mmCIF file of C-alpha atoms in Angstrom:
data_model
loop_
_atom_site.group_PDB
_atom_site.id
_atom_site.type_symbol
_atom_site.label_atom_id
_atom_site.label_comp_id
_atom_site.label_asym_id
_atom_site.label_seq_id
_atom_site.Cartn_x
_atom_site.Cartn_y
_atom_site.Cartn_z
ATOM 1 C CA MET B 1 -53.335 8.182 -37.140
ATOM 2 C CA ALA B 2 -56.849 9.706 -37.003
ATOM 3 C CA ASN B 3 -57.926 11.813 -39.403
ATOM 4 C CA LYS B 4 -59.740 14.888 -39.306
ATOM 5 C CA ASN B 5 -63.465 13.494 -38.249
ATOM 6 C CA GLY B 6 -60.752 11.592 -34.667
ATOM 7 C CA ARG B 7 -61.594 8.219 -36.684
ATOM 8 C CA ALA B 8 -58.260 5.726 -37.277
ATOM 9 C CA ARG B 9 -57.129 5.777 -40.653
ATOM 10 C CA ASP B 10 -57.605 2.000 -42.614
ATOM 11 C CA THR B 11 -53.672 1.452 -42.842
ATOM 12 C CA SER B 12 -54.642 -1.676 -45.229
ATOM 13 C CA ILE B 13 -56.060 0.759 -47.864
ATOM 14 C CA ASP B 14 -52.446 2.420 -47.986
ATOM 15 C CA ASP B 15 -51.381 -1.299 -48.855
ATOM 16 C CA ARG B 16 -53.807 -2.001 -50.909
ATOM 17 C CA ILE B 17 -52.940 1.015 -52.908
ATOM 18 C CA LEU B 18 -49.376 0.709 -53.288
ATOM 19 C CA ALA B 19 -49.431 -2.791 -54.276
ATOM 20 C CA VAL B 20 -51.538 -1.911 -56.799
ATOM 21 C CA ALA B 21 -49.494 1.244 -58.145
ATOM 22 C CA ALA B 22 -46.164 -1.279 -57.618
ATOM 23 C CA ARG B 23 -47.717 -3.345 -60.726
ATOM 24 C CA HIS B 24 -49.753 -0.514 -62.085
ATOM 25 C CA LEU B 25 -46.098 1.571 -62.425
ATOM 26 C CA ALA B 26 -44.307 -1.694 -63.913
ATOM 27 C CA GLU B 27 -46.747 -3.055 -66.057
ATOM 28 C CA PHE B 28 -47.369 0.548 -67.630
ATOM 29 C CA GLY B 29 -44.875 3.246 -66.654
ATOM 30 C CA TYR B 30 -44.908 6.450 -64.943
ATOM 31 C CA ASP B 31 -47.018 8.088 -67.945
ATOM 32 C CA GLY B 32 -49.279 5.115 -68.479
ATOM 33 C CA MET B 33 -50.110 4.913 -64.822
ATOM 34 C CA SER B 34 -53.161 6.867 -63.244
ATOM 35 C CA VAL B 35 -54.547 7.705 -59.741
ATOM 36 C CA HIS B 36 -57.679 6.379 -60.991
ATOM 37 C CA GLY B 37 -57.029 3.262 -62.532
ATOM 38 C CA VAL B 38 -54.805 2.645 -58.907
ATOM 39 C CA ALA B 39 -57.621 3.695 -56.787
ATOM 40 C CA ALA B 40 -60.356 1.302 -58.966
ATOM 41 C CA ASP B 41 -57.920 -1.860 -58.894
ATOM 42 C CA ALA B 42 -57.501 -1.157 -55.374
ATOM 43 C CA GLY B 43 -61.338 -1.372 -54.565
ATOM 44 C CA THR B 44 -60.949 2.470 -52.767
ATOM 45 C CA THR B 45 -62.017 5.590 -54.027
ATOM 46 C CA ARG B 46 -59.243 8.618 -55.663
ATOM 47 C CA GLN B 47 -59.809 10.791 -52.405
ATOM 48 C CA ALA B 48 -59.481 8.709 -50.615
ATOM 49 C CA LEU B 49 -55.879 7.909 -52.207
ATOM 50 C CA TYR B 50 -55.399 12.074 -52.469
ATOM 51 C CA ARG B 51 -55.485 12.085 -48.679
ATOM 52 C CA ARG B 52 -52.349 9.792 -48.766
ATOM 53 C CA TRP B 53 -50.177 10.842 -51.530
ATOM 54 C CA ALA B 54 -50.942 14.393 -53.273
ATOM 55 C CA THR B 55 -49.731 13.558 -56.408
ATOM 56 C CA LYS B 56 -49.222 10.874 -59.186
ATOM 57 C CA ALA B 57 -45.485 11.926 -58.610
ATOM 58 C CA GLU B 58 -45.699 11.281 -54.883
ATOM 59 C CA LEU B 59 -47.428 8.013 -54.992
ATOM 60 C CA ALA B 60 -44.888 6.713 -57.558
ATOM 61 C CA ALA B 61 -42.157 7.772 -55.036
ATOM 62 C CA ALA B 62 -43.907 6.080 -52.256
ATOM 63 C CA VAL B 63 -43.762 2.855 -54.492
ATOM 64 C CA VAL B 64 -39.531 3.276 -55.252
ATOM 65 C CA ALA B 65 -39.549 3.938 -51.434
ATOM 66 C CA GLN B 66 -40.425 0.644 -50.595
ATOM 67 C CA ILE B 67 -37.853 -1.194 -52.414
ATOM 68 C CA PRO B 68 -35.491 -2.282 -50.394
ATOM 69 C CA ARG B 69 -31.768 -1.275 -50.452
ATOM 70 C CA GLY B 70 -30.225 -4.342 -49.730
ATOM 71 C CA ASP B 71 -27.460 -5.341 -47.327
ATOM 72 C CA ALA B 72 -23.941 -3.962 -47.441
ATOM 73 C CA PRO B 73 -21.812 -6.236 -48.762
ATOM 74 C CA SER B 74 -20.596 -9.393 -47.412
ATOM 75 C CA ASP B 75 -17.609 -9.985 -46.246
ATOM 76 C CA ASP B 76 -16.431 -14.130 -46.384
ATOM 77 C CA GLY B 77 -12.947 -12.818 -46.868
ATOM 78 C CA ASP B 78 -12.881 -13.057 -50.888
ATOM 79 C CA PRO B 79 -13.800 -10.427 -52.798
ATOM 80 C CA PHE B 80 -13.701 -12.143 -55.920
ATOM 81 C CA LEU B 81 -16.827 -14.694 -54.144
ATOM 82 C CA ASP B 82 -18.219 -11.731 -52.595
ATOM 83 C CA LEU B 83 -18.885 -9.599 -55.894
ATOM 84 C CA VAL B 84 -20.104 -13.314 -57.292
ATOM 85 C CA SER B 85 -23.074 -12.842 -54.443
ATOM 86 C CA GLU B 86 -23.562 -9.454 -54.967
ATOM 87 C CA LEU B 87 -24.089 -10.074 -58.498
ATOM 88 C CA GLY B 88 -26.689 -12.856 -57.122
ATOM 89 C CA ASP B 89 -28.456 -11.182 -55.474
ATOM 90 C CA PHE B 90 -28.538 -8.389 -57.935
ATOM 91 C CA ARG B 91 -30.243 -10.623 -61.119
ATOM 92 C CA SER B 92 -32.087 -12.234 -57.965
ATOM 93 C CA GLY B 93 -34.074 -8.458 -57.675
ATOM 94 C CA VAL B 94 -33.712 -7.882 -61.417
ATOM 95 C CA SER B 95 -35.921 -11.134 -62.131
ATOM 96 C CA ARG B 96 -38.438 -10.507 -59.617
ATOM 97 C CA PRO B 97 -41.770 -9.724 -61.445
ATOM 98 C CA GLY B 98 -42.318 -6.282 -62.683
ATOM 99 C CA ARG B 99 -38.819 -5.181 -61.592
ATOM 100 C CA MET B 100 -37.538 -4.826 -65.376
ATOM 101 C CA SER B 101 -40.348 -2.963 -66.685
ATOM 102 C CA LEU B 102 -39.729 -0.775 -63.298
ATOM 103 C CA VAL B 103 -36.446 -0.328 -64.675
ATOM 104 C CA GLY B 104 -37.598 0.666 -67.982
ATOM 105 C CA THR B 105 -40.332 2.739 -66.809
ATOM 106 C CA MET B 106 -37.473 5.111 -65.098
ATOM 107 C CA LEU B 107 -35.881 5.675 -68.502
ATOM 108 C CA GLN B 108 -38.903 6.650 -69.800
ATOM 109 C CA ASP B 109 -38.960 10.367 -70.796
ATOM 110 C CA GLY B 110 -42.512 11.149 -68.638
ATOM 111 C CA THR B 111 -41.022 9.996 -65.601
ATOM 112 C CA ASP B 112 -41.177 12.847 -63.391
ATOM 113 C CA ASP B 113 -37.565 13.825 -61.686
ATOM 114 C CA ASP B 114 -37.949 13.046 -58.502
ATOM 115 C CA VAL B 115 -39.590 9.666 -59.019
ATOM 116 C CA ARG B 116 -36.251 8.441 -60.881
ATOM 117 C CA ALA B 117 -34.036 10.390 -58.577
ATOM 118 C CA ARG B 118 -35.439 8.616 -55.421
ATOM 119 C CA TYR B 119 -35.245 5.447 -57.750
ATOM 120 C CA ARG B 120 -31.785 5.949 -58.308
ATOM 121 C CA GLU B 121 -30.914 6.949 -54.620
ATOM 122 C CA ARG B 122 -32.950 3.388 -53.477
ATOM 123 C CA VAL B 123 -31.967 0.586 -55.949
ATOM 124 C CA VAL B 124 -29.113 1.867 -58.249
ATOM 125 C CA ALA B 125 -26.792 3.839 -55.941
ATOM 126 C CA PRO B 126 -26.627 1.743 -52.808
ATOM 127 C CA ARG B 127 -25.713 -1.130 -55.664
ATOM 128 C CA ARG B 128 -23.112 0.320 -57.377
ATOM 129 C CA ALA B 129 -21.976 1.242 -53.787
ATOM 130 C CA ARG B 130 -21.712 -2.025 -52.868
ATOM 131 C CA ILE B 131 -20.387 -3.939 -56.120
ATOM 132 C CA ARG B 132 -17.557 -0.551 -55.688
ATOM 133 C CA ALA B 133 -16.721 -0.984 -52.191
ATOM 134 C CA ILE B 134 -16.036 -5.101 -52.876
ATOM 135 C CA LEU B 135 -13.742 -4.523 -55.604
ATOM 136 C CA GLU B 136 -11.993 -1.401 -53.797
ATOM 137 C CA ARG B 137 -11.176 -4.941 -50.849
ATOM 138 C CA GLY B 138 -9.975 -6.448 -53.581
ATOM 139 C CA GLU B 139 -6.201 -6.952 -55.483
ATOM 140 C CA VAL B 140 -7.108 -5.392 -58.399
ATOM 141 C CA ALA B 141 -4.714 -2.052 -60.328
ATOM 142 C CA ALA B 142 -4.967 0.994 -58.722
ATOM 143 C CA ASP B 143 -5.560 2.791 -61.666
ATOM 144 C CA ALA B 144 -8.363 0.777 -62.319
ATOM 145 C CA ASP B 145 -11.320 2.878 -63.537
ATOM 146 C CA LEU B 146 -13.813 1.514 -61.463
ATOM 147 C CA ASP B 147 -16.810 3.793 -62.351
ATOM 148 C CA ILE B 148 -16.701 1.933 -66.236
ATOM 149 C CA VAL B 149 -16.190 -1.414 -63.936
ATOM 150 C CA VAL B 150 -19.231 -0.939 -61.650
ATOM 151 C CA THR B 151 -20.950 0.069 -64.705
ATOM 152 C CA MET B 152 -20.222 -3.120 -66.494
ATOM 153 C CA ALA B 153 -21.153 -5.309 -63.446
ATOM 154 C CA THR B 154 -24.349 -4.600 -63.690
ATOM 155 C CA GLY B 155 -25.145 -3.109 -67.522
ATOM 156 C CA SER B 156 -24.252 -6.678 -69.483
ATOM 157 C CA TRP B 157 -27.429 -8.157 -67.546
ATOM 158 C CA TYR B 158 -29.264 -5.023 -68.829
ATOM 159 C CA ALA B 159 -27.910 -5.275 -72.340
ATOM 160 C CA ARG B 160 -28.144 -9.226 -72.840
ATOM 161 C CA ALA B 161 -32.466 -8.234 -71.480
ATOM 162 C CA LEU B 162 -32.787 -5.674 -74.267
ATOM 163 C CA ALA B 163 -31.098 -8.293 -76.655
ATOM 164 C CA GLY B 164 -33.666 -10.693 -76.035
ATOM 165 C CA GLU B 165 -31.004 -12.759 -75.293
ATOM 166 C CA PRO B 166 -31.265 -15.502 -71.833
ATOM 167 C CA VAL B 167 -28.680 -15.068 -69.165
ATOM 168 C CA PRO B 168 -27.158 -17.818 -68.476
ATOM 169 C CA ASP B 169 -27.422 -19.531 -65.400
ATOM 170 C CA ASP B 170 -23.336 -19.034 -64.669
ATOM 171 C CA TRP B 171 -23.909 -14.956 -65.647
ATOM 172 C CA ALA B 172 -23.549 -13.662 -62.171
ATOM 173 C CA GLU B 173 -19.881 -16.119 -61.857
ATOM 174 C CA ARG B 174 -18.693 -15.341 -65.400
ATOM 175 C CA THR B 175 -19.577 -11.583 -65.057
ATOM 176 C CA ALA B 176 -17.665 -11.495 -61.810
ATOM 177 C CA ALA B 177 -14.870 -12.816 -63.698
ATOM 178 C CA ALA B 178 -15.006 -10.446 -66.546
ATOM 179 C CA VAL B 179 -15.427 -7.199 -64.084
ATOM 180 C CA TRP B 180 -12.523 -8.686 -62.172
ATOM 181 C CA ARG B 181 -10.174 -8.986 -65.389
ATOM 182 C CA ALA B 182 -11.313 -5.628 -66.368
ATOM 183 C CA ALA B 183 -10.297 -4.109 -62.536
ATOM 184 C CA GLY B 184 -7.037 -5.329 -63.315
ATOM 185 C CA GLY B 185 -7.575 -8.494 -60.768
ATOM 186 C CA VAL B 186 -6.714 -11.917 -60.955
ATOM 187 C CA PRO B 187 -9.993 -14.255 -59.981
ATOM 188 C CA ALA B 188 -8.979 -16.801 -57.696
#
C-alpha cells in the first residue's frame, strides 16, 4: 500500500510495532502500555505508529486480532478424548509467555471495552463454543447446565494460577473427567 508520497509502506514496521505492542500489553496491561513506549521499542516514531493505528485502543485491538482463533473441535469419534485434546490445546495456549498476563489485562477496569470485546470474540467465545460442541456430541445428561460446565473447564486453570498452585501434567485429563461427570456423562 502506498502512502501520500507514493512510496510503499514498510510493512516490517507494522510487524515490529505489533510484536512490541503484544509484549507491552502482556507486561504492562492496557493502562500501562503507551504509544510512546511501543514506538520507541519498535524502533520507529509515534507518527509512524499513528499512521497505522489512530489510537492506543486500535493498536491493542490489532494485537488481539492476531491471536489465533483455534481450529474446529476435533472429532475423532470419542467426544471425551476430544475434550481432553481441546483442554490440552487450551493449556498450551495459556502457557505461552505473556498469555496469562494478557488474560489479566482483559480483566482490568481500564482496558478499553472494544479491546475486551474483541478478545472475547477472538479467544474466549470460540474456545467455549468448541468445548460446548464436544459436550453436545457426547453422552451427557439432557438437562446438563452446559454454560456452567463449559466455564468449569477452563476456570479450573485460572483458579489454580491465581492460587499459585502448579498445574499438574495430567490437568487436561483430570479436568475433562470432572467436567464430563458434571455434565452427567461417564468418562471412558
